Short mmCIF file of C-alpha atoms in Angstrom, two decimals:
data_model
loop_
_atom_site.label_atom_id
_atom_site.label_comp_id
_atom_site.label_asym_id
_atom_site.label_seq_id
_atom_site.Cartn_x
_atom_site.Cartn_y
_atom_site.Cartn_z
CA UNK A 22 12.53 48.27 -66.86
CA UNK A 23 12.78 47.60 -63.15
CA UNK A 24 10.29 48.93 -60.61
CA UNK A 25 11.61 49.94 -57.21
CA UNK A 26 10.29 52.21 -54.48
CA UNK A 27 13.80 53.15 -53.33
CA UNK A 28 15.38 56.12 -55.01
CA UNK A 29 18.85 54.94 -53.97
CA UNK A 30 18.44 51.83 -56.14
CA UNK A 31 18.02 53.91 -59.30
CA UNK A 32 21.75 54.04 -60.13
CA UNK A 33 22.26 50.35 -59.37
CA UNK A 34 19.62 49.49 -61.95
CA UNK A 35 21.05 51.89 -64.50
CA UNK A 36 24.53 50.41 -64.12
CA UNK A 37 23.28 47.00 -65.27
CA UNK A 38 21.22 48.35 -68.14
CA UNK A 39 17.80 48.44 -66.48
CA UNK A 40 15.64 51.54 -66.81
CA UNK A 41 14.38 52.38 -63.31
CA UNK A 42 10.72 53.03 -62.59
CA UNK A 43 10.36 54.66 -59.16
CA UNK A 44 6.97 53.62 -57.78
CA UNK A 45 5.44 52.02 -54.71
CA UNK A 46 2.89 49.21 -54.83
CA UNK A 47 1.45 50.58 -51.58
CA UNK A 48 0.85 53.94 -53.31
CA UNK A 49 -1.45 53.35 -56.31
CA UNK A 50 -1.04 56.89 -57.66
CA UNK A 51 2.69 56.29 -58.13
CA UNK A 52 1.93 53.63 -60.77
CA UNK A 53 0.22 56.05 -63.16
CA UNK A 54 3.04 55.82 -65.72
CA UNK A 55 3.71 52.10 -65.44
CA UNK A 56 5.30 50.92 -68.75
CA UNK A 57 3.13 47.80 -68.87
CA UNK A 58 1.61 47.90 -72.35
CA UNK A 59 2.89 44.98 -74.42
CA UNK A 60 5.54 44.10 -71.81
CA UNK A 61 6.37 40.80 -70.18
CA UNK A 62 5.77 41.55 -66.52
CA UNK A 63 7.61 39.59 -63.82
CA UNK A 64 6.08 40.21 -60.41
CA UNK A 65 8.70 39.43 -57.78
CA UNK A 66 7.57 41.73 -54.96
CA UNK A 67 6.39 40.09 -51.73
CA UNK A 68 2.93 40.76 -50.32
CA UNK A 69 2.54 42.71 -47.06
CA UNK A 70 3.77 40.92 -43.96
CA UNK A 71 0.31 40.57 -42.41
CA UNK A 72 -3.19 39.64 -43.50
CA UNK A 73 -4.49 36.96 -45.84
CA UNK A 74 -4.56 38.93 -49.11
CA UNK A 75 -2.05 40.60 -51.42
CA UNK A 76 -3.31 44.14 -52.08
CA UNK A 77 0.01 45.06 -53.69
CA UNK A 78 -0.44 42.67 -56.57
CA UNK A 79 -4.07 43.67 -57.01
CA UNK A 80 -2.92 47.30 -57.17
CA UNK A 81 -0.45 46.37 -59.90
CA UNK A 82 -3.13 44.61 -61.94
CA UNK A 83 -5.39 47.65 -61.66
CA UNK A 84 -2.51 49.87 -62.81
CA UNK A 85 -2.15 47.66 -65.89
CA UNK A 86 -5.78 48.40 -66.72
CA UNK A 87 -4.90 52.08 -66.82
CA UNK A 88 -1.44 51.96 -68.43
CA UNK A 89 -1.93 49.16 -70.93
CA UNK A 90 -2.23 45.39 -70.85
CA UNK A 91 1.03 43.42 -70.68
CA UNK A 92 1.79 40.69 -73.18
CA UNK A 93 2.38 38.16 -70.39
CA UNK A 94 2.62 38.01 -66.60
CA UNK A 95 4.92 35.77 -64.56
CA UNK A 96 3.96 35.64 -60.88
CA UNK A 97 6.29 34.39 -58.18
CA UNK A 98 4.25 32.52 -55.58
CA UNK A 99 5.37 30.03 -52.93
CA UNK A 100 5.16 26.33 -52.20
CA UNK A 101 3.49 27.33 -48.91
CA UNK A 102 0.18 27.31 -50.83
CA UNK A 103 0.25 23.50 -50.47
CA UNK A 104 0.42 23.59 -46.68
CA UNK A 105 1.65 20.60 -44.69
CA UNK A 106 1.94 17.46 -46.83
CA UNK A 107 3.42 15.32 -44.02
CA UNK A 108 6.67 14.82 -45.90
CA UNK A 109 5.01 13.26 -48.96
CA UNK A 110 6.34 13.79 -52.47
CA UNK A 111 4.03 16.12 -54.38
CA UNK A 112 3.82 17.76 -57.79
CA UNK A 113 1.73 20.55 -59.31
CA UNK A 114 -1.43 18.41 -59.20
CA UNK A 115 -1.45 18.57 -55.38
CA UNK A 116 -4.51 20.51 -54.13
CA UNK A 117 -3.66 23.84 -52.53
CA UNK A 118 -4.26 23.98 -48.78
CA UNK A 119 -2.40 26.91 -47.21
CA UNK A 120 -2.27 26.70 -43.44
CA UNK A 121 -0.45 29.96 -42.72
CA UNK A 122 -1.29 33.55 -43.58
CA UNK A 123 2.00 33.60 -45.49
CA UNK A 124 0.63 30.92 -47.82
CA UNK A 125 -2.86 32.45 -47.95
CA UNK A 126 -1.48 35.80 -49.12
CA UNK A 127 0.30 34.12 -52.01
CA UNK A 128 -2.74 32.07 -52.96
CA UNK A 129 -4.77 35.27 -53.00
CA UNK A 130 -2.34 36.70 -55.56
CA UNK A 131 -2.63 33.53 -57.67
CA UNK A 132 -6.42 33.75 -57.62
CA UNK A 133 -6.37 37.44 -58.45
CA UNK A 134 -4.13 36.76 -61.43
CA UNK A 135 -6.35 33.98 -62.77
CA UNK A 136 -9.48 36.10 -62.55
CA UNK A 137 -7.88 39.19 -64.06
CA UNK A 138 -5.98 37.35 -66.81
CA UNK A 139 -9.08 35.42 -67.85
CA UNK A 140 -11.12 38.61 -68.02
CA UNK A 141 -8.54 40.53 -70.08
CA UNK A 142 -7.14 37.55 -72.03
CA UNK A 143 -3.54 38.06 -70.88
CA UNK A 144 -1.30 34.93 -70.81
CA UNK A 145 0.33 34.14 -67.48
CA UNK A 146 2.36 31.59 -65.56
CA UNK A 147 2.74 30.96 -61.83
CA UNK A 148 6.04 29.93 -60.26
CA UNK A 149 5.61 28.33 -56.83
CA UNK A 150 9.07 28.93 -55.43
CA UNK A 151 10.68 27.00 -52.59
CA UNK A 152 13.33 28.38 -50.23
CA UNK A 153 15.82 30.59 -52.05
CA UNK A 154 19.51 30.38 -51.13
CA UNK A 155 22.82 31.67 -52.43
CA UNK A 156 25.34 34.40 -51.61
CA UNK A 157 23.63 37.00 -49.46
CA UNK A 158 20.70 34.65 -48.82
CA UNK A 159 22.18 32.27 -46.25
CA UNK A 160 21.37 32.11 -42.50
CA UNK A 161 24.91 33.18 -41.57
CA UNK A 162 23.91 35.69 -38.87
CA UNK A 163 21.62 33.14 -37.27
CA UNK A 164 24.44 30.63 -37.18
CA UNK A 165 26.86 33.18 -35.76
CA UNK A 166 24.44 33.78 -32.88
CA UNK A 167 24.40 30.07 -32.13
CA UNK A 168 20.62 29.86 -32.26
CA UNK A 169 19.28 26.33 -31.91
CA UNK A 170 17.69 24.14 -34.57
CA UNK A 171 15.29 21.23 -34.31
CA UNK A 172 16.79 17.78 -33.87
CA UNK A 173 17.24 16.36 -37.34
CA UNK A 174 15.13 13.25 -36.72
CA UNK A 175 12.21 15.55 -35.83
CA UNK A 176 12.83 18.15 -38.52
CA UNK A 177 10.46 18.58 -41.49
CA UNK A 178 11.47 18.27 -45.10
CA UNK A 179 12.18 21.49 -46.95
CA UNK A 180 12.92 22.36 -50.56
CA UNK A 181 15.14 25.00 -52.11
CA UNK A 182 16.41 26.63 -55.26
CA UNK A 183 19.64 28.52 -55.86
CA UNK A 184 19.02 32.19 -56.65
CA UNK A 185 20.88 31.96 -59.98
CA UNK A 186 18.74 29.02 -61.06
CA UNK A 187 15.61 30.91 -60.01
CA UNK A 188 16.63 33.82 -62.24
CA UNK A 189 17.12 31.40 -65.13
CA UNK A 190 13.68 29.86 -64.49
CA UNK A 191 12.06 33.30 -64.50
CA UNK A 192 13.55 34.08 -67.90
CA UNK A 193 12.61 30.66 -69.31
CA UNK A 194 9.03 31.03 -68.06
CA UNK A 195 8.80 34.49 -69.61
CA UNK A 196 9.96 33.11 -72.94
CA UNK A 197 8.42 29.63 -73.09
CA UNK A 198 5.80 28.90 -70.43
CA UNK A 199 2.38 28.15 -71.93
CA UNK A 200 -0.62 30.13 -70.77
CA UNK A 201 -1.85 29.36 -67.22
CA UNK A 202 1.10 27.05 -66.50
CA UNK A 203 2.06 26.38 -62.89
CA UNK A 204 5.53 25.17 -61.91
CA UNK A 205 7.11 24.10 -58.66
CA UNK A 206 10.50 25.82 -58.61
CA UNK A 207 12.96 23.72 -56.62
CA UNK A 208 16.05 21.62 -57.25
CA UNK A 209 14.18 18.36 -56.67
CA UNK A 210 16.52 17.26 -53.85
CA UNK A 211 14.82 18.11 -50.56
CA UNK A 212 16.40 17.59 -47.17
CA UNK A 213 15.42 18.39 -43.62
CA UNK A 214 15.60 22.00 -42.52
CA UNK A 215 18.13 21.02 -39.87
CA UNK A 216 20.34 19.40 -42.49
CA UNK A 217 20.20 22.68 -44.41
CA UNK A 218 21.40 24.75 -41.45
CA UNK A 219 24.19 22.30 -40.66
CA UNK A 220 25.29 22.18 -44.30
CA UNK A 221 25.50 25.97 -44.47
CA UNK A 222 27.47 26.09 -41.22
CA UNK A 223 30.00 23.62 -42.59
CA UNK A 224 30.26 25.49 -45.89
CA UNK A 225 31.01 28.87 -44.28
CA UNK A 226 33.22 27.53 -41.48
CA UNK A 227 30.94 28.14 -38.51
CA UNK A 228 30.20 25.82 -35.57
CA UNK A 229 27.22 23.51 -35.96
CA UNK A 230 24.13 24.94 -34.23
CA UNK A 231 22.83 23.24 -31.07
CA UNK A 232 19.88 20.91 -31.54
CA UNK A 233 16.73 20.89 -29.43
CA UNK A 234 13.53 18.83 -29.39
CA UNK A 235 10.08 20.06 -30.38
CA UNK A 236 9.01 20.82 -26.82
CA UNK A 237 12.03 23.06 -26.34
CA UNK A 238 11.52 24.58 -29.79
CA UNK A 239 8.07 25.81 -28.82
CA UNK A 240 9.70 27.90 -26.09
CA UNK A 241 12.91 29.01 -27.81
CA UNK A 242 12.20 29.54 -31.51
CA UNK A 243 10.41 32.46 -33.12
CA UNK A 244 6.83 32.20 -34.34
CA UNK A 245 8.08 32.61 -37.90
CA UNK A 246 10.52 29.73 -37.61
CA UNK A 247 7.90 27.53 -35.93
CA UNK A 248 5.52 28.13 -38.84
CA UNK A 249 8.12 26.63 -41.20
CA UNK A 250 8.71 23.68 -38.86
CA UNK A 251 5.01 22.81 -38.91
CA UNK A 252 5.02 22.05 -42.64
CA UNK A 253 6.80 19.19 -44.38
CA UNK A 254 6.75 18.35 -48.08
CA UNK A 255 9.05 17.03 -50.78
CA UNK A 256 8.65 18.65 -54.16
CA UNK A 257 9.02 17.14 -57.61
CA UNK A 258 10.43 19.47 -60.28
CA UNK A 259 10.00 17.18 -63.30
CA UNK A 260 7.41 19.39 -64.98
CA UNK A 261 9.64 22.47 -64.61
CA UNK A 262 12.67 20.77 -66.14
CA UNK A 263 10.82 19.09 -68.99
CA UNK A 264 8.41 21.85 -70.02
CA UNK A 265 10.92 24.69 -69.93
CA UNK A 266 13.98 22.70 -71.00
CA UNK A 267 15.84 23.69 -67.84
CA UNK A 268 19.23 22.35 -66.79
CA UNK A 269 19.90 23.62 -63.29
CA UNK A 270 23.35 24.99 -62.61
CA UNK A 271 23.03 23.87 -58.99
CA UNK A 272 20.92 20.68 -58.99
CA UNK A 273 21.28 20.12 -55.24
CA UNK A 274 22.35 21.91 -52.07
CA UNK A 275 25.84 20.43 -52.09
CA UNK A 276 26.50 21.85 -55.56
CA UNK A 277 25.29 25.29 -54.55
CA UNK A 278 27.29 25.46 -51.34
CA UNK A 279 30.43 24.04 -52.97
CA UNK A 280 30.57 27.04 -55.29
CA UNK A 281 30.00 29.78 -52.70
CA UNK A 282 33.54 31.13 -53.10
CA UNK A 283 32.98 31.45 -56.85
CA UNK A 284 29.66 33.26 -56.41
CA UNK A 285 30.69 35.83 -53.80
#
């Protein structure tokens, strides 16, 4: 089954063998017939774009109370729950310290899942996902506009995972993750955010973006982009690879970008 709120997606799901469930996490009544009983539930939907909580996920958990408890829940969260780590290498033992509402919303979903799963004795796992890239998920339009990036020597570290590897991790977690497990989902080869933009530009044949310093960035970049530039961390993925027996298809950015023509 695949839940979507868009009627036009119904046929796309059916074509790949997924039974569509038309419902809206912002409309609790639409979830009355959620096929949750005994299912492995992968929650991939983002929270609302504002606020510090995730009412959508809480609505889904409440719907499971009515429709039947799932056998297991896999929640996609974000590495933003760690906040700024000043470029240090961290693993899953790092204390959470979200410093943006984006990170606080995801942590709220994690906390809601823990409380609910403990009460109803439903196994779960949390995937703290880094930046997702791949065909259709590259900053091509931004590069075409020639928007500036931060000078690389001033740029924070960022982490990423190819979308195909993320899909594989989701399936592995659904099948093999022990109860209450938390995994950092990344390729384990961080680089600066500016290096990422320049690498994508080279891969798709676009001019390198202009570079500006932090003072200029405060005036020229969006609030959303600035929020990413204020956090720097380098993520270990050892636990993910060892516990779930994962071999990433794209173990670093170069591998992922080198195969763009094969993935399109």
